[in-house]
């Protein structure tokens, strides 16, 4: 990874010099034209054949291109003093993640300089305790923690690992006080949720064969410690593109079931007091709805039903079907990302001009005020711990790593909890947001990060990044080792293209030409 960063920064810093050299002659690439008609346009792609990474000819092409590029840079660019060491210090260092909490328990990830993977720790009576180390499973360092699921009381943990970046997880089951395995691990797991009875889990399997043959997902009730042949099938999708999930709400006797695709779903509920009765709450081929809280006899739903930017609706547990839902916090021009329902209020995380902020509402949906942040930053995450009455807010900017703050749910006072302090100087960098006009006249936002005092005259080496897909927003995020490039006179720009969700569902659909 360090070599990849170094190569990219060297390329950008020497960009003008590279293409002014007469001896830049990379290995030739053959062309095999493929013609497509897309949205009324004829597109000719001469390099489609390079997408087949299993093709020996493609592998050979990749090796030769890489070898030539590295040789050319070694011969034609000057070493950048201190860059190699700076990137090494950033990547290989003592690291600790922000803590995360459940009930009265605290957990965090950490690794020491020289270690290749994060380990999972807890804190018990002020003392740190290692509870899961992927290096014990795979000393080569090629197995990483990719997910974790705590049960309601946080005394049991299901932790998923993947090896060599594959898409298949293996889950281990851990006692979070001792770090000992309490059940045999389960392989080929796509998703997993604890049941209310912690002897069981809801589990969706997914093998490499399932992925290769695009088999529909199936979810089972699995008793821990028993073989999969005893599993009970409880959910099955009909198409590989569809999703299905089931989970027990931790604050009630309700179990929710969601089935659907990327754009729509059917939501059902089962009450453990009447387990034979399954009630369909919501069903649509155009919209989605998900429960985000159950409190005081009410279910709160986040939905985009006739609300592309999302809204909050509510219904009673006694009359939970959609015709009884009532708008609580309606849609507005700003996309809503999260709703947190506490004992005293509702906090909404929403985006305005690609910057997330927090707005405070009463429990009956009346807007009170915007919550002023303790510093200028993007709100990158928010969560609620009902047991302790704490709201945890993560803040981040292009030049500041994630910082974690705690808000008391009643007083709403900010308390600093944690920040990462990587060894790269960013205090001399600044960020500005600009807007430019797209081909069709649409106003597009873009962030620019540069060194203070740098003249932005179009002559600086610039790394421009854009995504514009899958409803993903390019919100301000810590640039990490890219700061090494910016500190040396480079400019880093992020264009917030359509196809993401920067301005809601309409922005997303425009990127799909809909």
Tab-separated table of C-alpha atoms in Angstrom:
chain	number	residue	atom	x	y	z
A	1	UNK	CA	0.000	0.000	0.000
A	2	UNK	CA	2.847	2.399	0.844
A	3	UNK	CA	4.297	1.849	-2.653
A	4	UNK	CA	0.942	2.671	-4.260
A	5	UNK	CA	0.670	5.996	-2.390
A	6	UNK	CA	4.273	6.896	-3.167
A	7	UNK	CA	3.834	6.060	-6.859
A	8	UNK	CA	0.661	8.175	-7.134
A	9	UNK	CA	2.179	11.206	-5.428
A	10	UNK	CA	5.368	11.007	-7.474
A	11	UNK	CA	3.269	10.846	-10.636
A	12	UNK	CA	1.199	13.908	-9.703
A	13	UNK	CA	4.137	16.021	-8.556
A	14	UNK	CA	6.019	15.255	-11.780
A	15	UNK	CA	2.964	15.310	-14.056
A	16	UNK	CA	4.058	18.240	-16.227
A	17	UNK	CA	7.578	16.896	-16.564
A	18	UNK	CA	6.396	13.401	-17.502
A	19	UNK	CA	4.456	14.386	-20.581
A	20	UNK	CA	7.030	16.891	-21.768
A	21	UNK	CA	9.640	14.159	-22.105
A	22	UNK	CA	10.172	12.730	-25.590
A	23	UNK	CA	11.185	9.321	-24.300
A	24	UNK	CA	7.845	8.496	-22.700
A	25	UNK	CA	6.853	5.458	-24.774
A	26	UNK	CA	4.889	2.928	-22.728
A	27	UNK	CA	4.215	-0.554	-24.128
A	28	UNK	CA	1.571	-0.438	-26.845
A	29	UNK	CA	-1.971	-1.538	-26.014
A	30	UNK	CA	-3.939	-3.343	-28.660
A	31	UNK	CA	-7.474	-2.189	-29.428
A	32	UNK	CA	-10.503	-4.441	-29.854
A	33	UNK	CA	-13.450	-2.072	-30.473
A	34	UNK	CA	-16.754	-2.829	-28.743
A	35	UNK	CA	-19.694	-0.609	-29.742
A	36	UNK	CA	-22.624	0.133	-27.394
A	37	UNK	CA	-25.699	2.298	-27.741
A	38	UNK	CA	-26.289	3.981	-24.373
A	39	UNK	CA	-29.009	6.567	-23.738
A	40	UNK	CA	-29.049	7.497	-27.403
A	41	UNK	CA	-25.269	7.790	-27.723
A	42	UNK	CA	-23.004	5.430	-29.683
A	43	UNK	CA	-20.000	4.594	-27.513
A	44	UNK	CA	-16.959	2.759	-28.855
A	45	UNK	CA	-14.791	1.126	-26.208
A	46	UNK	CA	-11.524	-0.224	-27.655
A	47	UNK	CA	-10.247	-1.478	-24.306
A	48	UNK	CA	-13.151	-3.574	-23.001
A	49	UNK	CA	-10.964	-6.664	-23.246
A	50	UNK	CA	-8.813	-5.324	-20.401
A	51	UNK	CA	-11.715	-5.841	-17.953
A	52	UNK	CA	-11.145	-9.607	-18.003
A	53	UNK	CA	-8.585	-9.803	-15.207
A	54	UNK	CA	-8.443	-13.607	-15.465
A	55	UNK	CA	-7.171	-13.367	-19.043
A	56	UNK	CA	-3.410	-14.198	-19.119
A	57	UNK	CA	-2.931	-11.532	-21.781
A	58	UNK	CA	-4.450	-8.913	-19.463
A	59	UNK	CA	-2.207	-10.022	-16.605
A	60	UNK	CA	0.828	-9.749	-18.863
A	61	UNK	CA	-0.272	-6.276	-20.019
A	62	UNK	CA	-0.655	-5.111	-16.408
A	63	UNK	CA	2.798	-6.338	-15.401
A	64	UNK	CA	4.502	-4.685	-18.379
A	65	UNK	CA	2.703	-1.350	-17.884
A	66	UNK	CA	3.595	-1.323	-14.199
A	67	UNK	CA	7.226	-2.206	-14.829
A	68	UNK	CA	7.605	0.478	-17.485
A	69	UNK	CA	5.981	3.189	-15.368
A	70	UNK	CA	8.180	2.472	-12.362
A	71	UNK	CA	11.349	2.301	-14.457
A	72	UNK	CA	10.513	5.560	-16.216
A	73	UNK	CA	9.784	7.420	-12.998
A	74	UNK	CA	12.996	6.116	-11.431
A	75	UNK	CA	15.011	7.434	-14.400
A	76	UNK	CA	13.208	10.711	-15.073
A	77	UNK	CA	12.076	12.154	-11.760
A	78	UNK	CA	14.007	13.567	-8.860
A	79	UNK	CA	13.627	11.946	-5.440
A	80	UNK	CA	11.339	13.976	-3.193
A	81	UNK	CA	13.165	14.493	0.061
A	82	UNK	CA	11.419	12.989	3.073
A	83	UNK	CA	8.361	11.747	1.165
A	84	UNK	CA	9.065	8.038	1.509
A	85	UNK	CA	9.684	8.335	5.239
A	86	UNK	CA	6.621	10.548	5.746
A	87	UNK	CA	4.289	8.064	4.085
A	88	UNK	CA	5.886	5.201	6.000
A	89	UNK	CA	5.322	7.034	9.310
A	90	UNK	CA	1.670	7.606	8.435
A	91	UNK	CA	0.882	4.036	7.385
A	92	UNK	CA	3.050	2.113	9.839
A	93	UNK	CA	2.391	3.647	13.253
A	94	UNK	CA	0.642	3.050	16.523
A	95	UNK	CA	-3.046	3.489	15.777
A	96	UNK	CA	-6.219	3.580	17.839
A	97	UNK	CA	-9.754	4.045	16.537
A	98	UNK	CA	-12.450	6.121	18.144
A	99	UNK	CA	-14.200	4.082	20.847
A	100	UNK	CA	-17.688	2.735	20.299
A	101	UNK	CA	-20.145	1.992	23.062
A	102	UNK	CA	-23.010	-0.366	23.801
A	103	UNK	CA	-24.742	-0.175	27.141
A	104	UNK	CA	-22.002	0.513	29.674
A	105	UNK	CA	-19.332	-1.229	27.599
A	106	UNK	CA	-16.565	0.404	25.564
A	107	UNK	CA	-14.729	-1.114	22.586
A	108	UNK	CA	-12.062	0.081	20.155
A	109	UNK	CA	-9.632	-1.095	17.478
A	110	UNK	CA	-5.879	-0.670	17.774
A	111	UNK	CA	-2.611	-1.825	16.272
A	112	UNK	CA	1.029	-1.195	17.087
A	113	UNK	CA	3.759	-0.064	14.726
A	114	UNK	CA	4.833	-3.042	12.632
A	115	UNK	CA	1.507	-4.883	12.925
A	116	UNK	CA	-0.462	-5.438	9.733
A	117	UNK	CA	-4.010	-5.659	11.108
A	118	UNK	CA	-6.230	-3.969	13.665
A	119	UNK	CA	-7.090	-5.868	16.824
A	120	UNK	CA	-10.294	-5.494	18.835
A	121	UNK	CA	-10.115	-4.368	22.457
A	122	UNK	CA	-12.536	-3.620	25.265
A	123	UNK	CA	-12.134	-1.619	28.456
A	124	UNK	CA	-13.179	-3.211	31.754
A	125	UNK	CA	-12.908	-1.188	34.983
A	126	UNK	CA	-10.506	1.186	33.277
A	127	UNK	CA	-8.208	-1.554	31.987
A	128	UNK	CA	-7.755	-2.390	28.315
A	129	UNK	CA	-8.239	-6.003	27.281
A	130	UNK	CA	-7.546	-7.611	23.907
A	131	UNK	CA	-10.522	-9.756	22.907
A	132	UNK	CA	-9.889	-10.579	19.237
A	133	UNK	CA	-6.616	-10.741	17.305
A	134	UNK	CA	-6.815	-11.718	13.594
A	135	UNK	CA	-3.043	-12.321	13.574
A	136	UNK	CA	-3.589	-15.389	15.751
A	137	UNK	CA	-5.832	-16.788	13.015
A	138	UNK	CA	-3.503	-15.814	10.191
A	139	UNK	CA	0.067	-14.768	11.151
A	140	UNK	CA	0.676	-13.689	7.532
A	141	UNK	CA	-1.452	-10.593	8.199
A	142	UNK	CA	-3.741	-11.176	5.222
A	143	UNK	CA	-6.876	-11.726	7.316
A	144	UNK	CA	-8.723	-8.612	8.496
A	145	UNK	CA	-11.693	-7.810	10.713
A	146	UNK	CA	-14.475	-6.577	8.423
A	147	UNK	CA	-17.538	-6.550	10.690
A	148	UNK	CA	-18.695	-7.051	14.248
A	149	UNK	CA	-22.110	-7.578	15.847
A	150	UNK	CA	-22.653	-7.181	19.596
A	151	UNK	CA	-25.658	-8.667	21.345
A	152	UNK	CA	-27.947	-6.420	23.401
A	153	UNK	CA	-25.969	-6.701	26.638
A	154	UNK	CA	-22.603	-6.504	24.815
A	155	UNK	CA	-21.296	-9.588	26.612
A	156	UNK	CA	-21.231	-11.600	23.376
A	157	UNK	CA	-19.638	-10.630	20.078
A	158	UNK	CA	-19.830	-12.043	16.569
A	159	UNK	CA	-16.787	-10.824	14.638
A	160	UNK	CA	-16.374	-11.382	10.899
A	161	UNK	CA	-13.040	-11.687	9.095
A	162	UNK	CA	-12.071	-11.906	5.434
A	163	UNK	CA	-8.846	-13.226	3.921
A	164	UNK	CA	-6.990	-11.620	1.013
A	165	UNK	CA	-9.838	-9.198	0.363
A	166	UNK	CA	-12.388	-11.803	-0.699
A	167	UNK	CA	-16.103	-11.171	-0.229
A	168	UNK	CA	-16.719	-14.129	2.058
A	169	UNK	CA	-16.658	-13.669	5.829
A	170	UNK	CA	-15.970	-16.169	8.567
A	171	UNK	CA	-17.562	-15.323	11.919
A	172	UNK	CA	-16.110	-16.052	15.339
A	173	UNK	CA	-18.143	-15.882	18.560
A	174	UNK	CA	-16.424	-14.273	21.526
A	175	UNK	CA	-17.091	-13.653	25.219
A	176	UNK	CA	-16.305	-9.932	25.469
A	177	UNK	CA	-15.140	-10.151	29.086
A	178	UNK	CA	-12.624	-12.963	28.602
A	179	UNK	CA	-11.896	-12.911	24.863
A	180	UNK	CA	-12.520	-16.660	24.680
A	181	UNK	CA	-14.404	-18.350	21.848
A	182	UNK	CA	-17.794	-19.562	23.042
A	183	UNK	CA	-19.066	-21.292	19.879
A	184	UNK	CA	-17.420	-22.815	16.794
A	185	UNK	CA	-16.832	-20.322	13.945
A	186	UNK	CA	-19.148	-20.215	10.923
A	187	UNK	CA	-17.840	-19.806	7.375
A	188	UNK	CA	-19.430	-18.337	4.222
A	189	UNK	CA	-21.457	-15.652	6.021
A	190	UNK	CA	-23.080	-12.754	4.154
A	191	UNK	CA	-24.865	-11.200	7.146
A	192	UNK	CA	-25.663	-12.060	10.756
A	193	UNK	CA	-27.858	-10.688	13.563
A	194	UNK	CA	-28.271	-11.862	17.126
A	195	UNK	CA	-31.678	-13.178	18.141
A	196	UNK	CA	-33.394	-12.041	21.297
A	197	UNK	CA	-32.534	-15.485	22.649
A	198	UNK	CA	-28.743	-15.326	22.360
A	199	UNK	CA	-28.467	-19.040	21.738
A	200	UNK	CA	-29.589	-18.285	18.182
A	201	UNK	CA	-28.617	-15.986	15.308
A	202	UNK	CA	-30.268	-15.001	12.043
A	203	UNK	CA	-27.734	-15.868	9.376
A	204	UNK	CA	-27.502	-15.430	5.604
A	205	UNK	CA	-24.907	-17.621	3.922
A	206	UNK	CA	-22.961	-16.634	0.804
A	207	UNK	CA	-20.234	-18.790	-0.760
A	208	UNK	CA	-17.943	-18.052	-3.706
A	209	UNK	CA	-20.066	-20.455	-5.730
A	210	UNK	CA	-23.198	-18.492	-4.780
A	211	UNK	CA	-21.546	-15.278	-5.976
A	212	UNK	CA	-20.264	-16.820	-9.204
A	213	UNK	CA	-23.671	-18.253	-10.083
A	214	UNK	CA	-25.644	-15.275	-8.705
A	215	UNK	CA	-27.789	-17.407	-6.422
A	216	UNK	CA	-30.590	-15.649	-4.494
A	217	UNK	CA	-30.027	-15.002	-0.789
A	218	UNK	CA	-31.492	-17.249	1.901
A	219	UNK	CA	-31.685	-16.477	5.615
A	220	UNK	CA	-31.829	-19.111	8.341
A	221	UNK	CA	-32.421	-19.404	12.061
A	222	UNK	CA	-29.247	-21.000	13.379
A	223	UNK	CA	-28.666	-22.421	16.853
A	224	UNK	CA	-25.103	-21.694	17.876
A	225	UNK	CA	-23.003	-24.781	18.422
A	226	UNK	CA	-25.025	-26.894	15.997
A	227	UNK	CA	-24.295	-27.724	12.368
A	228	UNK	CA	-25.933	-25.837	9.469
A	229	UNK	CA	-27.904	-28.939	8.503
A	230	UNK	CA	-30.187	-28.185	11.462
A	231	UNK	CA	-30.847	-24.576	10.384
A	232	UNK	CA	-34.418	-23.433	9.797
A	233	UNK	CA	-35.040	-21.517	6.542
A	234	UNK	CA	-37.034	-18.368	7.330
A	235	UNK	CA	-36.410	-15.994	4.373
A	236	UNK	CA	-35.613	-16.524	0.694
A	237	UNK	CA	-35.301	-13.986	-2.110
A	238	UNK	CA	-36.287	-14.849	-5.676
A	239	UNK	CA	-33.591	-12.857	-7.469
A	240	UNK	CA	-29.882	-12.384	-6.736
A	241	UNK	CA	-30.271	-8.597	-6.922
A	242	UNK	CA	-32.791	-8.612	-4.065
A	243	UNK	CA	-32.052	-8.299	-0.348
A	244	UNK	CA	-33.727	-9.693	2.744
A	245	UNK	CA	-32.985	-9.139	6.428
A	246	UNK	CA	-34.548	-9.954	9.779
A	247	UNK	CA	-33.716	-8.508	13.184
A	248	UNK	CA	-35.133	-8.377	16.709
A	249	UNK	CA	-35.656	-4.854	18.025
A	250	UNK	CA	-33.662	-4.477	21.244
A	251	UNK	CA	-36.147	-2.106	22.906
A	252	UNK	CA	-39.367	-4.027	22.329
A	253	UNK	CA	-40.837	-7.451	21.608
A	254	UNK	CA	-40.947	-6.737	17.862
A	255	UNK	CA	-39.095	-8.533	15.077
A	256	UNK	CA	-38.785	-6.738	11.734
A	257	UNK	CA	-38.416	-8.291	8.286
A	258	UNK	CA	-37.380	-6.300	5.210
A	259	UNK	CA	-37.373	-7.678	1.661
A	260	UNK	CA	-36.628	-5.670	-1.472
A	261	UNK	CA	-34.022	-4.272	-3.830
A	262	UNK	CA	-31.882	-1.127	-4.099
A	263	UNK	CA	-34.933	1.113	-4.565
A	264	UNK	CA	-37.915	-0.436	-2.771
A	265	UNK	CA	-38.934	-2.875	-0.076
A	266	UNK	CA	-41.662	-4.666	1.816
A	267	UNK	CA	-41.516	-4.259	5.587
A	268	UNK	CA	-43.160	-6.727	7.972
A	269	UNK	CA	-43.308	-7.145	11.729
A	270	UNK	CA	-43.877	-10.010	14.145
A	271	UNK	CA	-44.660	-9.491	17.833
A	272	UNK	CA	-43.252	-12.171	20.131
A	273	UNK	CA	-46.532	-12.018	22.055
A	274	UNK	CA	-48.246	-13.395	18.922
A	275	UNK	CA	-45.440	-15.069	16.916
A	276	UNK	CA	-47.797	-16.724	14.441
A	277	UNK	CA	-49.086	-13.364	13.162
A	278	UNK	CA	-46.964	-11.545	10.580
A	279	UNK	CA	-48.180	-8.037	9.733
A	280	UNK	CA	-47.174	-6.231	6.539
A	281	UNK	CA	-46.437	-2.636	7.523
A	282	UNK	CA	-45.338	-1.225	4.177
A	283	UNK	CA	-45.011	-2.522	0.625
A	284	UNK	CA	-43.903	-0.619	-2.455
A	285	UNK	CA	-42.223	-1.146	-5.828
A	286	UNK	CA	-40.967	2.465	-5.830
A	287	UNK	CA	-40.147	3.483	-2.271
A	288	UNK	CA	-38.440	2.255	0.884
A	289	UNK	CA	-39.230	2.416	4.590
A	290	UNK	CA	-37.252	1.246	7.611
A	291	UNK	CA	-37.917	1.397	11.363
A	292	UNK	CA	-35.302	3.488	13.164
A	293	UNK	CA	-36.699	3.426	16.723
A	294	UNK	CA	-39.382	1.833	18.890
A	295	UNK	CA	-40.281	3.947	21.902
A	296	UNK	CA	-43.240	4.494	24.238
A	297	UNK	CA	-45.622	2.380	22.183
A	298	UNK	CA	-44.622	4.014	18.882
A	299	UNK	CA	-42.612	2.926	15.848
A	300	UNK	CA	-40.605	5.604	14.027
A	301	UNK	CA	-39.954	5.073	10.319
A	302	UNK	CA	-37.502	6.661	7.919
A	303	UNK	CA	-38.948	6.625	4.402
A	304	UNK	CA	-38.652	8.217	0.977
A	305	UNK	CA	-42.340	7.642	0.232
A	306	UNK	CA	-43.254	10.709	-1.860
A	307	UNK	CA	-40.182	12.318	-0.260
A	308	UNK	CA	-36.961	11.946	-2.309
A	309	UNK	CA	-34.969	13.654	0.458
A	310	UNK	CA	-36.469	11.380	3.160
A	311	UNK	CA	-38.786	12.121	6.059
A	312	UNK	CA	-39.695	10.698	9.473
A	313	UNK	CA	-43.086	9.069	10.034
A	314	UNK	CA	-44.595	7.514	13.144
A	315	UNK	CA	-47.312	4.989	14.040
A	316	UNK	CA	-48.543	3.232	17.156
A	317	UNK	CA	-47.636	-0.398	17.803
A	318	UNK	CA	-51.369	-1.146	18.063
A	319	UNK	CA	-52.037	0.249	14.561
A	320	UNK	CA	-48.686	-0.085	12.768
A	321	UNK	CA	-49.748	-0.499	9.116
A	322	UNK	CA	-48.914	2.192	6.568
A	323	UNK	CA	-52.374	3.759	6.345
A	324	UNK	CA	-51.925	4.741	10.006
A	325	UNK	CA	-48.519	6.343	9.586
A	326	UNK	CA	-48.302	10.090	10.208
A	327	UNK	CA	-45.655	12.546	9.005
A	328	UNK	CA	-43.613	13.672	11.997
A	329	UNK	CA	-40.660	15.478	10.389
A	330	UNK	CA	-41.515	16.228	6.761
A	331	UNK	CA	-39.160	16.374	3.813
A	332	UNK	CA	-37.458	19.656	2.913
A	333	UNK	CA	-34.888	20.732	0.321
A	334	UNK	CA	-32.012	19.185	2.314
A	335	UNK	CA	-31.451	15.399	2.202
A	336	UNK	CA	-31.847	13.732	5.592
A	337	UNK	CA	-29.213	11.140	6.494
A	338	UNK	CA	-30.065	10.045	10.050
A	339	UNK	CA	-32.800	10.381	12.647
A	340	UNK	CA	-31.996	9.780	16.330
A	341	UNK	CA	-34.962	9.512	18.703
A	342	UNK	CA	-33.959	10.039	22.355
A	343	UNK	CA	-35.954	10.293	25.575
A	344	UNK	CA	-36.161	14.083	25.217
A	345	UNK	CA	-35.855	15.023	21.554
A	346	UNK	CA	-35.181	14.014	17.965
A	347	UNK	CA	-31.898	14.902	16.286
A	348	UNK	CA	-31.696	14.944	12.490
A	349	UNK	CA	-28.488	14.784	10.475
A	350	UNK	CA	-29.039	16.447	7.124
A	351	UNK	CA	-26.926	17.756	4.245
A	352	UNK	CA	-26.846	21.308	2.966
A	353	UNK	CA	-24.490	22.048	0.071
A	354	UNK	CA	-22.582	18.806	0.747
A	355	UNK	CA	-21.970	19.518	4.419
A	356	UNK	CA	-23.796	17.546	7.110
A	357	UNK	CA	-25.242	19.363	10.107
A	358	UNK	CA	-27.500	18.580	13.095
A	359	UNK	CA	-30.990	19.949	13.690
A	360	UNK	CA	-32.966	19.567	16.909
A	361	UNK	CA	-36.687	18.715	17.004
A	362	UNK	CA	-39.145	18.038	19.806
A	363	UNK	CA	-40.654	14.559	20.150
A	364	UNK	CA	-43.806	15.860	18.463
A	365	UNK	CA	-41.798	16.930	15.408
A	366	UNK	CA	-41.469	20.686	15.972
A	367	UNK	CA	-38.200	22.268	14.881
A	368	UNK	CA	-36.339	23.841	17.803
A	369	UNK	CA	-32.936	24.948	16.531
A	370	UNK	CA	-29.803	23.946	14.708
A	371	UNK	CA	-27.233	22.364	17.001
A	372	UNK	CA	-24.076	24.448	16.865
A	373	UNK	CA	-21.025	22.229	16.451
A	374	UNK	CA	-17.985	22.668	18.726
A	375	UNK	CA	-15.829	23.287	15.626
A	376	UNK	CA	-16.254	23.733	11.884
A	377	UNK	CA	-16.495	20.242	10.413
A	378	UNK	CA	-18.729	17.760	8.671
A	379	UNK	CA	-20.893	15.515	10.857
A	380	UNK	CA	-19.713	12.123	9.636
A	381	UNK	CA	-21.755	9.999	12.031
A	382	UNK	CA	-24.215	9.977	14.925
A	383	UNK	CA	-25.410	7.237	17.289
A	384	UNK	CA	-27.442	6.951	20.489
A	385	UNK	CA	-26.849	4.911	23.640
A	386	UNK	CA	-30.194	4.621	25.405
A	387	UNK	CA	-28.760	3.019	28.545
A	388	UNK	CA	-26.451	5.954	29.282
A	389	UNK	CA	-28.482	8.736	27.647
A	390	UNK	CA	-25.536	9.602	25.417
A	391	UNK	CA	-25.483	10.817	21.826
A	392	UNK	CA	-22.152	10.229	20.091
A	393	UNK	CA	-21.211	12.519	17.205
A	394	UNK	CA	-18.251	12.080	14.867
A	395	UNK	CA	-16.823	15.197	13.182
A	396	UNK	CA	-14.379	15.281	10.270
A	397	UNK	CA	-12.920	17.599	7.657
A	398	UNK	CA	-10.454	17.283	4.790
A	399	UNK	CA	-7.613	18.357	7.078
A	400	UNK	CA	-8.829	16.944	10.406
A	401	UNK	CA	-9.229	13.227	11.201
A	402	UNK	CA	-12.378	12.012	12.910
A	403	UNK	CA	-13.073	13.470	16.330
A	404	UNK	CA	-15.641	11.939	18.664
A	405	UNK	CA	-17.863	14.020	20.938
A	406	UNK	CA	-20.543	13.074	23.441
A	407	UNK	CA	-23.822	14.954	23.885
A	408	UNK	CA	-25.997	14.439	26.937
A	409	UNK	CA	-29.494	13.768	25.586
A	410	UNK	CA	-31.122	16.282	27.960
A	411	UNK	CA	-28.604	19.102	28.402
A	412	UNK	CA	-27.009	18.739	24.933
A	413	UNK	CA	-23.592	19.843	26.189
A	414	UNK	CA	-20.595	18.897	24.034
A	415	UNK	CA	-17.933	16.707	25.653
A	416	UNK	CA	-14.757	15.843	23.743
A	417	UNK	CA	-13.992	12.097	23.764
A	418	UNK	CA	-11.320	11.194	21.210
A	419	UNK	CA	-9.250	12.264	18.210
A	420	UNK	CA	-6.687	10.548	16.015
A	421	UNK	CA	-3.381	12.416	15.589
A	422	UNK	CA	-1.593	11.128	12.489
A	423	UNK	CA	2.002	12.317	11.909
A	424	UNK	CA	1.290	14.519	8.884
A	425	UNK	CA	1.102	18.302	9.163
A	426	UNK	CA	-2.234	19.744	8.041
A	427	UNK	CA	-2.510	22.998	10.018
A	428	UNK	CA	-0.981	24.865	7.066
A	429	UNK	CA	-3.645	23.596	4.650
A	430	UNK	CA	-6.989	25.164	3.886
A	431	UNK	CA	-10.165	24.117	2.131
A	432	UNK	CA	-12.650	26.073	0.102
A	433	UNK	CA	-15.848	25.112	-1.653
A	434	UNK	CA	-16.535	26.393	-5.147
A	435	UNK	CA	-19.315	25.803	-7.654
A	436	UNK	CA	-18.952	25.273	-11.379
A	437	UNK	CA	-21.456	24.895	-14.206
A	438	UNK	CA	-21.915	21.507	-15.836
A	439	UNK	CA	-22.590	20.990	-19.545
A	440	UNK	CA	-26.367	21.134	-19.037
A	441	UNK	CA	-26.181	24.245	-16.833
A	442	UNK	CA	-26.403	22.461	-13.480
A	443	UNK	CA	-24.499	24.047	-10.578
A	444	UNK	CA	-21.977	21.477	-9.258
A	445	UNK	CA	-20.123	21.818	-5.931
A	446	UNK	CA	-16.422	21.064	-5.619
A	447	UNK	CA	-14.011	21.147	-2.686
A	448	UNK	CA	-10.414	22.330	-3.164
A	449	UNK	CA	-7.647	21.612	-0.618
A	450	UNK	CA	-4.367	23.503	-0.931
A	451	UNK	CA	-1.491	24.962	1.037
A	452	UNK	CA	-2.094	28.371	2.569
A	453	UNK	CA	-0.695	31.109	0.366
A	454	UNK	CA	-0.608	28.967	-2.779
A	455	UNK	CA	-1.666	30.878	-5.886
A	456	UNK	CA	-4.491	28.945	-7.549
A	457	UNK	CA	-3.665	29.947	-11.109
A	458	UNK	CA	-4.156	26.624	-12.878
A	459	UNK	CA	-0.447	25.806	-13.014
A	460	UNK	CA	-0.207	23.591	-9.924
A	461	UNK	CA	-0.147	19.772	-10.096
A	462	UNK	CA	-3.719	18.777	-9.274
A	463	UNK	CA	-5.316	15.519	-8.218
A	464	UNK	CA	-9.013	15.665	-9.163
A	465	UNK	CA	-11.331	13.033	-7.701
A	466	UNK	CA	-14.970	12.323	-8.474
A	467	UNK	CA	-17.308	9.391	-8.021
A	468	UNK	CA	-20.908	10.060	-8.966
A	469	UNK	CA	-22.488	6.674	-8.407
A	470	UNK	CA	-24.483	4.317	-6.197
A	471	UNK	CA	-26.043	7.162	-4.209
A	472	UNK	CA	-22.701	7.817	-2.457
A	473	UNK	CA	-21.994	11.389	-1.314
A	474	UNK	CA	-18.505	12.904	-1.506
A	475	UNK	CA	-18.715	14.657	1.861
A	476	UNK	CA	-15.630	16.231	3.477
A	477	UNK	CA	-13.343	13.440	4.668
A	478	UNK	CA	-9.814	13.366	6.031
A	479	UNK	CA	-7.371	13.227	3.109
A	480	UNK	CA	-4.713	11.267	4.993
A	481	UNK	CA	-1.477	10.719	3.110
A	482	UNK	CA	-2.716	12.946	0.268
A	483	UNK	CA	-1.695	15.789	2.592
A	484	UNK	CA	1.903	14.931	1.679
A	485	UNK	CA	1.073	15.864	-1.912
A	486	UNK	CA	-0.737	19.070	-0.927
A	487	UNK	CA	2.041	20.130	1.463
A	488	UNK	CA	4.447	20.021	-1.471
A	489	UNK	CA	2.449	22.391	-3.658
A	490	UNK	CA	-0.167	20.030	-5.022
A	491	UNK	CA	-3.893	20.744	-5.150
A	492	UNK	CA	-6.496	18.147	-4.194
A	493	UNK	CA	-9.986	18.668	-5.632
A	494	UNK	CA	-13.164	16.652	-5.049
A	495	UNK	CA	-16.018	17.152	-7.516
A	496	UNK	CA	-19.435	16.207	-6.102
A	497	UNK	CA	-20.848	14.672	-9.257
A	498	UNK	CA	-24.413	13.689	-9.947
A	499	UNK	CA	-25.093	10.032	-9.327
A	500	UNK	CA	-24.281	10.467	-5.665
A	501	UNK	CA	-26.758	11.700	-3.053
A	502	UNK	CA	-25.249	15.118	-2.301
A	503	UNK	CA	-28.598	16.789	-3.057
A	504	UNK	CA	-30.873	13.800	-2.567
A	505	UNK	CA	-32.527	11.236	-4.791
A	506	UNK	CA	-33.077	13.584	-7.730
A	507	UNK	CA	-29.318	14.251	-7.835
A	508	UNK	CA	-28.741	10.500	-7.779
A	509	UNK	CA	-31.175	9.876	-10.629
A	510	UNK	CA	-29.716	12.672	-12.761
A	511	UNK	CA	-26.408	10.807	-12.706
A	512	UNK	CA	-28.292	7.824	-14.127
A	513	UNK	CA	-29.772	10.106	-16.826
A	514	UNK	CA	-33.262	9.608	-15.383
